[in-house]
Amino acid sequence: MAGGSSHGFWSQERIVLALAVALFAVAAIFLPGFRDIGNLISIVHSVSVLGLLAVGMAIVIIGRGIDLSAVAIMAMSAAWYLQLLNDGWSEWQALGTAGAGVLVIGLVNGFLVAYAEVPAIFATLATGSFVFGFVRSRLITQDAVPVPPGNWLEQLGGFQPLGIPPEVFIFGGACFVAYLFLRFTKWGRYVYYMGDNLLAARNMGIPVRPMNLLRYVISAFIALAAGLLTASSLHSMNTRIVNSTLLYDIILVVVIGGIGLSGGKGGMRNVIVGAVLIGIMQNAMTIIDIPNLYQNLIKATILLIAIVIDSLVNPRDEQTAQQGDI
């Protein structure tokens, strides 16, 4: 149950990895500049931030949920943190306050899904819209909030051992910790049991409601970490990213990597191979100079195909259909 997406040698995970290797090889041969060190580092950088957000999304989806507020939490929590610093707050006051806000939003998401029994897709869509509107109108003064000079985020962005961006190590660390959590703790096993069959999990005595709270809180804090990483590399946080296609890219990484939307299966390897494939594909499309409009159309088509295939490979059982939840 806790393994890859299907049985047999050619699981979805291995197919996607093979596609990523093939695409990389073709791009390296035919696309000018693809093999340049700077471009490879840029691929790794984009894969890391996207992958980090996908780690949180994967934990939620494996437990048969979805978090559409992740990008809003990422952008607005980091922007608010930077705004507090620029307003003269101390480091720990600003970080603690932003962290408390993120905790509240994670708990609200979990409460709406677990206790109010609102379908996750609607609950998190609503909280994401609220977070964006509230923070932008009440807590920050402009769309893009700069990192204060000399702040630790500026130093983190400049710290590149062996020329490798810090995001790579943080993404790798997050995957490793999430892997240990899902595979070797009772709470991780609960996530799989809940995704596999919520009613059976409840009958086994698993605390399904507190576990829902935990998953959405983990997702919210991973989003905050991704926001701080983005701010460290760009030296600011532009909140307009909430209106970008980043959220769909995260879901695309998770689904194409082989984590079924019906829950109960998949793991961190799926996130890594999904992020690598999408990262290489986006970079290749940028080098070919495909306009953003068509890039989004291509990614939307792939996401649609991946969801259709996922629904055929991982059919929703009768209990899943009754959940009303993704």
C-alpha atoms as a PDB file:
ATOM      1  CA  MET A   1       0.000   0.000   0.000  1.00  0.00           C
ATOM      2  CA  ALA A   2       2.845   2.366   0.810  1.00  0.00           C
ATOM      3  CA  GLY A   3       4.835   1.639  -2.309  1.00  0.00           C
ATOM      4  CA  GLY A   4       4.836   2.827  -5.913  1.00  0.00           C
ATOM      5  CA  SER A   5       1.794   3.401  -8.047  1.00  0.00           C
ATOM      6  CA  SER A   6       1.361  -0.007  -9.672  1.00  0.00           C
ATOM      7  CA  HIS A   7       2.709  -3.545  -9.806  1.00  0.00           C
ATOM      8  CA  GLY A   8       5.093  -4.894 -12.418  1.00  0.00           C
ATOM      9  CA  PHE A   9       8.384  -3.481 -13.638  1.00  0.00           C
ATOM     10  CA  TRP A  10       6.838  -0.701 -15.729  1.00  0.00           C
ATOM     11  CA  SER A  11       5.117   1.178 -12.931  1.00  0.00           C
ATOM     12  CA  GLN A  12       4.049   4.748 -13.634  1.00  0.00           C
ATOM     13  CA  GLU A  13       7.003   5.962 -11.568  1.00  0.00           C
ATOM     14  CA  ARG A  14       9.500   4.093 -13.791  1.00  0.00           C
ATOM     15  CA  ILE A  15       7.765   5.166 -17.003  1.00  0.00           C
ATOM     16  CA  VAL A  16       7.955   8.813 -15.922  1.00  0.00           C
ATOM     17  CA  LEU A  17      11.626   8.430 -14.921  1.00  0.00           C
ATOM     18  CA  ALA A  18      12.382   6.885 -18.340  1.00  0.00           C
ATOM     19  CA  LEU A  19      10.542   9.766 -20.059  1.00  0.00           C
ATOM     20  CA  ALA A  20      12.541  12.305 -18.015  1.00  0.00           C
ATOM     21  CA  VAL A  21      15.847  10.661 -18.978  1.00  0.00           C
ATOM     22  CA  ALA A  22      14.813  10.483 -22.646  1.00  0.00           C
ATOM     23  CA  LEU A  23      13.655  14.108 -22.691  1.00  0.00           C
ATOM     24  CA  PHE A  24      16.890  15.223 -21.011  1.00  0.00           C
ATOM     25  CA  ALA A  25      18.983  13.321 -23.579  1.00  0.00           C
ATOM     26  CA  VAL A  26      17.056  14.751 -26.556  1.00  0.00           C
ATOM     27  CA  ALA A  27      17.226  18.292 -25.133  1.00  0.00           C
ATOM     28  CA  ALA A  28      20.964  17.955 -24.423  1.00  0.00           C
ATOM     29  CA  ILE A  29      21.620  16.918 -28.048  1.00  0.00           C
ATOM     30  CA  PHE A  30      19.310  19.275 -29.927  1.00  0.00           C
ATOM     31  CA  LEU A  31      18.744  22.393 -27.770  1.00  0.00           C
ATOM     32  CA  PRO A  32      21.496  25.046 -27.732  1.00  0.00           C
ATOM     33  CA  GLY A  33      22.518  26.043 -24.216  1.00  0.00           C
ATOM     34  CA  PHE A  34      20.615  23.228 -22.505  1.00  0.00           C
ATOM     35  CA  ARG A  35      23.827  21.575 -21.256  1.00  0.00           C
ATOM     36  CA  ASP A  36      25.314  24.826 -19.920  1.00  0.00           C
ATOM     37  CA  ILE A  37      26.058  24.623 -16.204  1.00  0.00           C
ATOM     38  CA  GLY A  38      23.978  27.760 -15.555  1.00  0.00           C
ATOM     39  CA  ASN A  39      20.956  26.231 -17.290  1.00  0.00           C
ATOM     40  CA  LEU A  40      21.288  22.883 -15.485  1.00  0.00           C
ATOM     41  CA  ILE A  41      21.465  24.749 -12.162  1.00  0.00           C
ATOM     42  CA  SER A  42      18.336  26.689 -13.163  1.00  0.00           C
ATOM     43  CA  ILE A  43      16.523  23.369 -13.867  1.00  0.00           C
ATOM     44  CA  VAL A  44      17.568  22.009 -10.469  1.00  0.00           C
ATOM     45  CA  HIS A  45      16.447  25.247  -8.794  1.00  0.00           C
ATOM     46  CA  SER A  46      12.963  25.197 -10.370  1.00  0.00           C
ATOM     47  CA  VAL A  47      12.575  21.466  -9.672  1.00  0.00           C
ATOM     48  CA  SER A  48      13.459  22.008  -6.002  1.00  0.00           C
ATOM     49  CA  VAL A  49      10.893  24.718  -5.183  1.00  0.00           C
ATOM     50  CA  LEU A  50       8.165  22.964  -7.201  1.00  0.00           C
ATOM     51  CA  GLY A  51       9.120  19.632  -5.630  1.00  0.00           C
ATOM     52  CA  LEU A  52       9.096  21.051  -2.095  1.00  0.00           C
ATOM     53  CA  LEU A  53       5.514  22.286  -2.549  1.00  0.00           C
ATOM     54  CA  ALA A  54       4.630  18.894  -4.066  1.00  0.00           C
ATOM     55  CA  VAL A  55       5.895  17.125  -0.897  1.00  0.00           C
ATOM     56  CA  GLY A  56       3.189  18.840   1.165  1.00  0.00           C
ATOM     57  CA  MET A  57       0.561  18.267  -1.529  1.00  0.00           C
ATOM     58  CA  ALA A  58       1.527  14.562  -1.743  1.00  0.00           C
ATOM     59  CA  ILE A  59       1.046  13.985   1.992  1.00  0.00           C
ATOM     60  CA  VAL A  60      -2.444  15.512   1.745  1.00  0.00           C
ATOM     61  CA  ILE A  61      -3.402  13.609  -1.437  1.00  0.00           C
ATOM     62  CA  ILE A  62      -2.126  10.234  -0.154  1.00  0.00           C
ATOM     63  CA  GLY A  63      -4.591  10.667   2.743  1.00  0.00           C
ATOM     64  CA  ARG A  64      -7.340  11.376   0.172  1.00  0.00           C
ATOM     65  CA  GLY A  65      -7.481  15.154   0.317  1.00  0.00           C
ATOM     66  CA  ILE A  66      -6.186  18.115  -1.702  1.00  0.00           C
ATOM     67  CA  ASP A  67      -4.784  21.514  -0.702  1.00  0.00           C
ATOM     68  CA  LEU A  68      -5.596  24.295  -3.179  1.00  0.00           C
ATOM     69  CA  SER A  69      -4.467  26.947  -0.669  1.00  0.00           C
ATOM     70  CA  ALA A  70      -0.781  25.921  -0.789  1.00  0.00           C
ATOM     71  CA  VAL A  71       0.441  28.633  -3.199  1.00  0.00           C
ATOM     72  CA  ALA A  72      -1.543  31.384  -1.419  1.00  0.00           C
ATOM     73  CA  ILE A  73      -0.059  30.286   1.931  1.00  0.00           C
ATOM     74  CA  MET A  74       3.446  30.159   0.402  1.00  0.00           C
ATOM     75  CA  ALA A  75       3.319  33.652  -1.113  1.00  0.00           C
ATOM     76  CA  MET A  76       1.334  35.512   1.527  1.00  0.00           C
ATOM     77  CA  SER A  77       3.065  34.089   4.633  1.00  0.00           C
ATOM     78  CA  ALA A  78       6.524  34.884   3.233  1.00  0.00           C
ATOM     79  CA  ALA A  79       5.391  38.354   2.090  1.00  0.00           C
ATOM     80  CA  TRP A  80       3.887  39.105   5.524  1.00  0.00           C
ATOM     81  CA  TYR A  81       7.065  37.904   7.250  1.00  0.00           C
ATOM     82  CA  LEU A  82       9.174  40.234   5.061  1.00  0.00           C
ATOM     83  CA  GLN A  83       6.727  43.114   5.653  1.00  0.00           C
ATOM     84  CA  LEU A  84       7.055  42.656   9.436  1.00  0.00           C
ATOM     85  CA  LEU A  85      10.866  42.735   9.120  1.00  0.00           C
ATOM     86  CA  ASN A  86      10.701  45.894   6.995  1.00  0.00           C
ATOM     87  CA  ASP A  87       8.401  47.434   9.631  1.00  0.00           C
ATOM     88  CA  GLY A  88      11.156  46.965  12.226  1.00  0.00           C
ATOM     89  CA  TRP A  89      10.060  43.736  13.934  1.00  0.00           C
ATOM     90  CA  SER A  90      12.811  41.474  15.266  1.00  0.00           C
ATOM     91  CA  GLU A  91      13.661  38.264  13.398  1.00  0.00           C
ATOM     92  CA  TRP A  92      12.023  35.935  15.918  1.00  0.00           C
ATOM     93  CA  GLN A  93       8.934  38.107  16.389  1.00  0.00           C
ATOM     94  CA  ALA A  94       8.348  38.250  12.629  1.00  0.00           C
ATOM     95  CA  LEU A  95       8.995  34.544  12.041  1.00  0.00           C
ATOM     96  CA  GLY A  96       6.945  33.480  15.072  1.00  0.00           C
ATOM     97  CA  THR A  97       3.995  35.662  14.048  1.00  0.00           C
ATOM     98  CA  ALA A  98       4.051  34.440  10.422  1.00  0.00           C
ATOM     99  CA  GLY A  99       4.412  30.845  11.672  1.00  0.00           C
ATOM    100  CA  ALA A 100       1.410  31.281  13.990  1.00  0.00           C
ATOM    101  CA  GLY A 101      -0.635  32.589  11.054  1.00  0.00           C
ATOM    102  CA  VAL A 102       0.352  29.578   8.956  1.00  0.00           C
ATOM    103  CA  LEU A 103      -0.561  27.209  11.808  1.00  0.00           C
ATOM    104  CA  VAL A 104      -4.020  28.815  12.073  1.00  0.00           C
ATOM    105  CA  ILE A 105      -4.672  28.454   8.329  1.00  0.00           C
ATOM    106  CA  GLY A 106      -3.540  24.786   8.393  1.00  0.00           C
ATOM    107  CA  LEU A 107      -5.850  24.113  11.347  1.00  0.00           C
ATOM    108  CA  VAL A 108      -8.757  25.920   9.634  1.00  0.00           C
ATOM    109  CA  ASN A 109      -8.251  23.772   6.499  1.00  0.00           C
ATOM    110  CA  GLY A 110      -8.140  20.607   8.607  1.00  0.00           C
ATOM    111  CA  PHE A 111     -11.159  21.651  10.683  1.00  0.00           C
ATOM    112  CA  LEU A 112     -13.293  22.432   7.624  1.00  0.00           C
ATOM    113  CA  VAL A 113     -12.451  19.062   6.051  1.00  0.00           C
ATOM    114  CA  ALA A 114     -12.466  16.865   9.168  1.00  0.00           C
ATOM    115  CA  TYR A 115     -15.128  18.379  11.426  1.00  0.00           C
ATOM    116  CA  ALA A 116     -17.335  20.553   9.200  1.00  0.00           C
ATOM    117  CA  GLU A 117     -17.018  17.835   6.488  1.00  0.00           C
ATOM    118  CA  VAL A 118     -16.636  20.381   3.681  1.00  0.00           C
ATOM    119  CA  PRO A 119     -15.092  18.701   0.590  1.00  0.00           C
ATOM    120  CA  ALA A 120     -11.361  19.500   0.625  1.00  0.00           C
ATOM    121  CA  ILE A 121     -11.385  20.981  -2.870  1.00  0.00           C
ATOM    122  CA  PHE A 122     -13.888  23.687  -1.802  1.00  0.00           C
ATOM    123  CA  ALA A 123     -12.549  24.264   1.727  1.00  0.00           C
ATOM    124  CA  THR A 124      -8.961  24.889   0.606  1.00  0.00           C
ATOM    125  CA  LEU A 125      -9.998  26.925  -2.444  1.00  0.00           C
ATOM    126  CA  ALA A 126     -11.936  29.235  -0.105  1.00  0.00           C
ATOM    127  CA  THR A 127      -9.163  29.548   2.504  1.00  0.00           C
ATOM    128  CA  GLY A 128      -6.594  30.239  -0.241  1.00  0.00           C
ATOM    129  CA  SER A 129      -8.727  33.067  -1.634  1.00  0.00           C
ATOM    130  CA  PHE A 130      -9.284  34.460   1.879  1.00  0.00           C
ATOM    131  CA  VAL A 131      -5.578  34.352   2.781  1.00  0.00           C
ATOM    132  CA  PHE A 132      -4.606  36.169  -0.420  1.00  0.00           C
ATOM    133  CA  GLY A 133      -7.294  38.850  -0.060  1.00  0.00           C
ATOM    134  CA  PHE A 134      -6.781  39.440   3.664  1.00  0.00           C
ATOM    135  CA  VAL A 135      -2.981  39.627   3.618  1.00  0.00           C
ATOM    136  CA  ARG A 136      -2.851  41.759   0.456  1.00  0.00           C
ATOM    137  CA  SER A 137      -5.477  44.242   1.680  1.00  0.00           C
ATOM    138  CA  ARG A 138      -4.648  44.403   5.406  1.00  0.00           C
ATOM    139  CA  LEU A 139      -1.103  43.270   6.144  1.00  0.00           C
ATOM    140  CA  ILE A 140       1.238  44.214   3.292  1.00  0.00           C
ATOM    141  CA  THR A 141       1.633  47.484   1.386  1.00  0.00           C
ATOM    142  CA  GLN A 142       2.613  46.302  -2.121  1.00  0.00           C
ATOM    143  CA  ASP A 143       2.548  43.246  -4.410  1.00  0.00           C
ATOM    144  CA  ALA A 144       6.295  42.588  -4.123  1.00  0.00           C
ATOM    145  CA  VAL A 145       7.883  42.796  -0.657  1.00  0.00           C
ATOM    146  CA  PRO A 146      11.724  42.981  -0.628  1.00  0.00           C
ATOM    147  CA  VAL A 147      14.066  41.037   1.665  1.00  0.00           C
ATOM    148  CA  PRO A 148      15.712  43.541   4.079  1.00  0.00           C
ATOM    149  CA  PRO A 149      19.461  44.063   3.328  1.00  0.00           C
ATOM    150  CA  GLY A 150      21.709  41.687   5.253  1.00  0.00           C
ATOM    151  CA  ASN A 151      18.849  39.394   6.309  1.00  0.00           C
ATOM    152  CA  TRP A 152      19.578  35.666   6.667  1.00  0.00           C
ATOM    153  CA  LEU A 153      17.453  34.949   3.579  1.00  0.00           C
ATOM    154  CA  GLU A 154      19.846  37.054   1.489  1.00  0.00           C
ATOM    155  CA  GLN A 155      22.787  35.085   2.904  1.00  0.00           C
ATOM    156  CA  LEU A 156      20.971  31.767   2.320  1.00  0.00           C
ATOM    157  CA  GLY A 157      20.391  32.679  -1.343  1.00  0.00           C
ATOM    158  CA  GLY A 158      24.110  33.379  -1.759  1.00  0.00           C
ATOM    159  CA  PHE A 159      25.206  30.150  -0.024  1.00  0.00           C
ATOM    160  CA  GLN A 160      25.863  27.694  -2.856  1.00  0.00           C
ATOM    161  CA  PRO A 161      28.265  24.877  -1.930  1.00  0.00           C
ATOM    162  CA  LEU A 162      29.817  23.433  -5.127  1.00  0.00           C
ATOM    163  CA  GLY A 163      27.621  25.864  -7.081  1.00  0.00           C
ATOM    164  CA  ILE A 164      24.464  23.984  -6.027  1.00  0.00           C
ATOM    165  CA  PRO A 165      21.523  26.153  -4.850  1.00  0.00           C
ATOM    166  CA  PRO A 166      20.466  25.604  -1.198  1.00  0.00           C
ATOM    167  CA  GLU A 167      16.943  24.691  -2.411  1.00  0.00           C
ATOM    168  CA  VAL A 168      18.291  21.357  -3.661  1.00  0.00           C
ATOM    169  CA  PHE A 169      19.477  20.300  -0.198  1.00  0.00           C
ATOM    170  CA  ILE A 170      16.252  21.526   1.434  1.00  0.00           C
ATOM    171  CA  PHE A 171      14.075  19.685  -1.125  1.00  0.00           C
ATOM    172  CA  GLY A 172      16.172  16.524  -0.627  1.00  0.00           C
ATOM    173  CA  GLY A 173      15.928  16.876   3.162  1.00  0.00           C
ATOM    174  CA  ALA A 174      12.161  17.425   3.013  1.00  0.00           C
ATOM    175  CA  CYS A 175      11.720  14.326   0.820  1.00  0.00           C
ATOM    176  CA  PHE A 176      13.838  12.246   3.227  1.00  0.00           C
ATOM    177  CA  VAL A 177      11.963  13.433   6.339  1.00  0.00           C
ATOM    178  CA  ALA A 178       8.573  12.923   4.617  1.00  0.00           C
ATOM    179  CA  TYR A 179       9.695   9.443   3.524  1.00  0.00           C
ATOM    180  CA  LEU A 180      10.644   8.545   7.119  1.00  0.00           C
ATOM    181  CA  PHE A 181       7.333   9.990   8.379  1.00  0.00           C
ATOM    182  CA  LEU A 182       5.187   8.057   5.881  1.00  0.00           C
ATOM    183  CA  ARG A 183       7.059   4.756   6.092  1.00  0.00           C
ATOM    184  CA  PHE A 184       8.265   4.427   9.662  1.00  0.00           C
ATOM    185  CA  THR A 185       5.803   6.247  11.948  1.00  0.00           C
ATOM    186  CA  LYS A 186       2.319   5.154  12.986  1.00  0.00           C
ATOM    187  CA  TRP A 187       0.959   8.531  11.802  1.00  0.00           C
ATOM    188  CA  GLY A 188       2.425   7.939   8.356  1.00  0.00           C
ATOM    189  CA  ARG A 189       0.753   4.526   8.203  1.00  0.00           C
ATOM    190  CA  TYR A 190      -2.503   6.192   9.287  1.00  0.00           C
ATOM    191  CA  VAL A 191      -2.239   8.530   6.260  1.00  0.00           C
ATOM    192  CA  TYR A 192      -2.115   5.505   3.922  1.00  0.00           C
ATOM    193  CA  TYR A 193      -4.918   3.699   5.761  1.00  0.00           C
ATOM    194  CA  MET A 194      -7.155   6.790   5.579  1.00  0.00           C
ATOM    195  CA  GLY A 195      -6.438   7.243   1.895  1.00  0.00           C
ATOM    196  CA  ASP A 196      -7.067   3.566   1.197  1.00  0.00           C
ATOM    197  CA  ASN A 197     -10.375   3.286   3.080  1.00  0.00           C
ATOM    198  CA  LEU A 198     -11.519   6.046   5.440  1.00  0.00           C
ATOM    199  CA  LEU A 199     -14.399   4.052   6.929  1.00  0.00           C
ATOM    200  CA  ALA A 200     -12.196   1.043   7.693  1.00  0.00           C
ATOM    201  CA  ALA A 201      -9.545   3.367   9.186  1.00  0.00           C
ATOM    202  CA  ARG A 202     -12.167   4.908  11.484  1.00  0.00           C
ATOM    203  CA  ASN A 203     -13.427   1.445  12.493  1.00  0.00           C
ATOM    204  CA  MET A 204      -9.843   0.424  13.322  1.00  0.00           C
ATOM    205  CA  GLY A 205      -9.754   3.246  15.871  1.00  0.00           C
ATOM    206  CA  ILE A 206      -7.463   5.547  13.872  1.00  0.00           C
ATOM    207  CA  PRO A 207      -8.063   9.191  14.937  1.00  0.00           C
ATOM    208  CA  VAL A 208      -9.025  10.282  11.405  1.00  0.00           C
ATOM    209  CA  ARG A 209     -10.080  13.837  12.323  1.00  0.00           C
ATOM    210  CA  PRO A 210      -6.897  14.802  14.224  1.00  0.00           C
ATOM    211  CA  MET A 211      -4.906  13.160  11.389  1.00  0.00           C
ATOM    212  CA  ASN A 212      -6.655  15.442   8.882  1.00  0.00           C
ATOM    213  CA  LEU A 213      -5.633  18.449  10.989  1.00  0.00           C
ATOM    214  CA  LEU A 214      -2.038  17.180  11.051  1.00  0.00           C
ATOM    215  CA  ARG A 215      -1.825  16.719   7.259  1.00  0.00           C
ATOM    216  CA  TYR A 216      -3.084  20.216   6.455  1.00  0.00           C
ATOM    217  CA  VAL A 217      -0.803  21.796   9.073  1.00  0.00           C
ATOM    218  CA  ILE A 218       2.212  19.948   7.590  1.00  0.00           C
ATOM    219  CA  SER A 219       1.217  21.145   4.112  1.00  0.00           C
ATOM    220  CA  ALA A 220       0.887  24.754   5.347  1.00  0.00           C
ATOM    221  CA  PHE A 221       4.346  24.782   6.989  1.00  0.00           C
ATOM    222  CA  ILE A 222       5.967  23.234   3.911  1.00  0.00           C
ATOM    223  CA  ALA A 223       4.338  26.048   1.886  1.00  0.00           C
ATOM    224  CA  LEU A 224       5.868  28.624   4.273  1.00  0.00           C
ATOM    225  CA  ALA A 225       9.311  27.008   3.818  1.00  0.00           C
ATOM    226  CA  ALA A 226       8.889  27.136   0.023  1.00  0.00           C
ATOM    227  CA  GLY A 227       7.947  30.819   0.279  1.00  0.00           C
ATOM    228  CA  LEU A 228      11.052  31.652   2.327  1.00  0.00           C
ATOM    229  CA  LEU A 229      13.223  29.742  -0.173  1.00  0.00           C
ATOM    230  CA  THR A 230      11.687  31.635  -3.087  1.00  0.00           C
ATOM    231  CA  ALA A 231      12.301  34.935  -1.288  1.00  0.00           C
ATOM    232  CA  SER A 232      15.933  33.959  -0.604  1.00  0.00           C
ATOM    233  CA  SER A 233      16.690  33.314  -4.278  1.00  0.00           C
ATOM    234  CA  LEU A 234      14.735  36.298  -5.703  1.00  0.00           C
ATOM    235  CA  HIS A 235      15.455  38.720  -2.777  1.00  0.00           C
ATOM    236  CA  SER A 236      11.731  39.498  -2.628  1.00  0.00           C
ATOM    237  CA  MET A 237       8.329  37.820  -2.608  1.00  0.00           C
ATOM    238  CA  ASN A 238       5.928  38.779  -5.382  1.00  0.00           C
ATOM    239  CA  THR A 239       2.400  37.896  -4.279  1.00  0.00           C
ATOM    240  CA  ARG A 240       1.164  37.850  -7.887  1.00  0.00           C
ATOM    241  CA  ILE A 241       2.525  34.300  -8.048  1.00  0.00           C
ATOM    242  CA  VAL A 242      -0.823  33.306  -6.471  1.00  0.00           C
ATOM    243  CA  ASN A 243      -2.474  34.080  -9.827  1.00  0.00           C
ATOM    244  CA  SER A 244       0.066  32.015 -11.794  1.00  0.00           C
ATOM    245  CA  THR A 245      -0.216  28.374 -12.888  1.00  0.00           C
ATOM    246  CA  LEU A 246       2.064  27.201 -10.042  1.00  0.00           C
ATOM    247  CA  LEU A 247      -0.754  25.392  -8.227  1.00  0.00           C
ATOM    248  CA  TYR A 248      -1.565  23.344 -11.339  1.00  0.00           C
ATOM    249  CA  ASP A 249       2.146  22.574 -11.782  1.00  0.00           C
ATOM    250  CA  ILE A 250       2.243  21.148  -8.232  1.00  0.00           C
ATOM    251  CA  ILE A 251      -0.793  18.932  -8.849  1.00  0.00           C
ATOM    252  CA  LEU A 252       0.724  17.915 -12.211  1.00  0.00           C
ATOM    253  CA  VAL A 253       3.964  16.844 -10.480  1.00  0.00           C
ATOM    254  CA  VAL A 254       2.061  14.735  -7.939  1.00  0.00           C
ATOM    255  CA  VAL A 255      -0.346  13.091 -10.417  1.00  0.00           C
ATOM    256  CA  ILE A 256       2.162  12.496 -13.224  1.00  0.00           C
ATOM    257  CA  GLY A 257       4.657  11.122 -10.680  1.00  0.00           C
ATOM    258  CA  GLY A 258       2.175   8.358  -9.871  1.00  0.00           C
ATOM    259  CA  ILE A 259       0.376   9.396  -6.673  1.00  0.00           C
ATOM    260  CA  GLY A 260      -3.288   8.518  -7.247  1.00  0.00           C
ATOM    261  CA  LEU A 261      -5.886  11.192  -6.496  1.00  0.00           C
ATOM    262  CA  SER A 262      -8.061   8.468  -4.952  1.00  0.00           C
ATOM    263  CA  GLY A 263      -5.495   8.238  -2.111  1.00  0.00           C
ATOM    264  CA  GLY A 264      -3.711   5.450  -0.279  1.00  0.00           C
ATOM    265  CA  LYS A 265      -0.709   4.982  -2.566  1.00  0.00           C
ATOM    266  CA  GLY A 266       2.497   6.646  -3.696  1.00  0.00           C
ATOM    267  CA  GLY A 267       5.446   8.204  -1.917  1.00  0.00           C
ATOM    268  CA  MET A 268       8.373  10.607  -2.158  1.00  0.00           C
ATOM    269  CA  ARG A 269      10.028   8.824  -5.119  1.00  0.00           C
ATOM    270  CA  ASN A 270       6.903   9.680  -7.131  1.00  0.00           C
ATOM    271  CA  VAL A 271       7.277  13.356  -6.176  1.00  0.00           C
ATOM    272  CA  ILE A 272      10.950  13.408  -7.211  1.00  0.00           C
ATOM    273  CA  VAL A 273      10.434  11.801 -10.647  1.00  0.00           C
ATOM    274  CA  GLY A 274       7.366  13.983 -11.317  1.00  0.00           C
ATOM    275  CA  ALA A 275       9.254  17.165 -10.387  1.00  0.00           C
ATOM    276  CA  VAL A 276      12.275  16.193 -12.514  1.00  0.00           C
ATOM    277  CA  LEU A 277      10.138  15.494 -15.609  1.00  0.00           C
ATOM    278  CA  ILE A 278       8.138  18.733 -15.312  1.00  0.00           C
ATOM    279  CA  GLY A 279      11.297  20.757 -14.564  1.00  0.00           C
ATOM    280  CA  ILE A 280      13.090  19.455 -17.665  1.00  0.00           C
ATOM    281  CA  MET A 281       9.972  19.913 -19.817  1.00  0.00           C
ATOM    282  CA  GLN A 282       9.430  23.526 -18.674  1.00  0.00           C
ATOM    283  CA  ASN A 283      13.090  24.379 -19.269  1.00  0.00           C
ATOM    284  CA  ALA A 284      13.068  22.828 -22.754  1.00  0.00           C
ATOM    285  CA  MET A 285       9.887  24.727 -23.685  1.00  0.00           C
ATOM    286  CA  THR A 286      11.476  27.990 -22.486  1.00  0.00           C
ATOM    287  CA  ILE A 287      14.642  27.412 -24.563  1.00  0.00           C
ATOM    288  CA  ILE A 288      12.537  26.597 -27.646  1.00  0.00           C
ATOM    289  CA  ASP A 289      10.799  29.925 -26.865  1.00  0.00           C
ATOM    290  CA  ILE A 290       7.269  28.533 -26.714  1.00  0.00           C
ATOM    291  CA  PRO A 291       5.030  31.407 -25.468  1.00  0.00           C
ATOM    292  CA  ASN A 292       3.683  31.080 -21.910  1.00  0.00           C
ATOM    293  CA  LEU A 293       0.144  30.750 -23.226  1.00  0.00           C
ATOM    294  CA  TYR A 294       1.047  27.615 -25.185  1.00  0.00           C
ATOM    295  CA  GLN A 295       3.251  26.251 -22.383  1.00  0.00           C
ATOM    296  CA  ASN A 296       0.226  26.435 -20.093  1.00  0.00           C
ATOM    297  CA  LEU A 297      -1.946  24.792 -22.734  1.00  0.00           C
ATOM    298  CA  ILE A 298       0.542  21.912 -23.093  1.00  0.00           C
ATOM    299  CA  LYS A 299       0.782  21.459 -19.298  1.00  0.00           C
ATOM    300  CA  ALA A 300      -3.021  21.633 -18.933  1.00  0.00           C
ATOM    301  CA  THR A 301      -3.409  18.945 -21.609  1.00  0.00           C
ATOM    302  CA  ILE A 302      -0.851  16.699 -19.858  1.00  0.00           C
ATOM    303  CA  LEU A 303      -2.617  17.248 -16.498  1.00  0.00           C
ATOM    304  CA  LEU A 304      -5.985  16.366 -18.050  1.00  0.00           C
ATOM    305  CA  ILE A 305      -4.582  13.171 -19.631  1.00  0.00           C
ATOM    306  CA  ALA A 306      -2.817  12.260 -16.341  1.00  0.00           C
ATOM    307  CA  ILE A 307      -6.065  12.686 -14.352  1.00  0.00           C
ATOM    308  CA  VAL A 308      -8.036  10.552 -16.847  1.00  0.00           C
ATOM    309  CA  ILE A 309      -5.365   7.819 -16.744  1.00  0.00           C
ATOM    310  CA  ASP A 310      -5.274   8.065 -12.923  1.00  0.00           C
ATOM    311  CA  SER A 311      -9.062   7.571 -12.739  1.00  0.00           C
ATOM    312  CA  LEU A 312      -8.751   4.443 -14.912  1.00  0.00           C
ATOM    313  CA  VAL A 313      -5.714   2.993 -13.104  1.00  0.00           C
ATOM    314  CA  ASN A 314      -6.935   3.926  -9.603  1.00  0.00           C
ATOM    315  CA  PRO A 315     -10.756   3.688  -9.791  1.00  0.00           C
ATOM    316  CA  ARG A 316     -12.695   5.328  -6.976  1.00  0.00           C
ATOM    317  CA  ASP A 317     -14.565   2.732  -4.921  1.00  0.00           C
ATOM    318  CA  GLU A 318     -18.132   3.209  -3.699  1.00  0.00           C
ATOM    319  CA  GLN A 319     -16.993   4.586  -0.351  1.00  0.00           C
ATOM    320  CA  THR A 320     -14.695   7.054  -2.111  1.00  0.00           C
ATOM    321  CA  ALA A 321     -17.584   8.298  -4.231  1.00  0.00           C
ATOM    322  CA  GLN A 322     -19.650   8.831  -1.073  1.00  0.00           C
ATOM    323  CA  GLN A 323     -16.878  10.922   0.503  1.00  0.00           C
ATOM    324  CA  GLY A 324     -17.396  13.821  -1.887  1.00  0.00           C
ATOM    325  CA  ASP A 325     -13.687  14.388  -1.279  1.00  0.00           C
ATOM    326  CA  ILE A 326     -10.786  14.153  -3.704  1.00  0.00           C
END
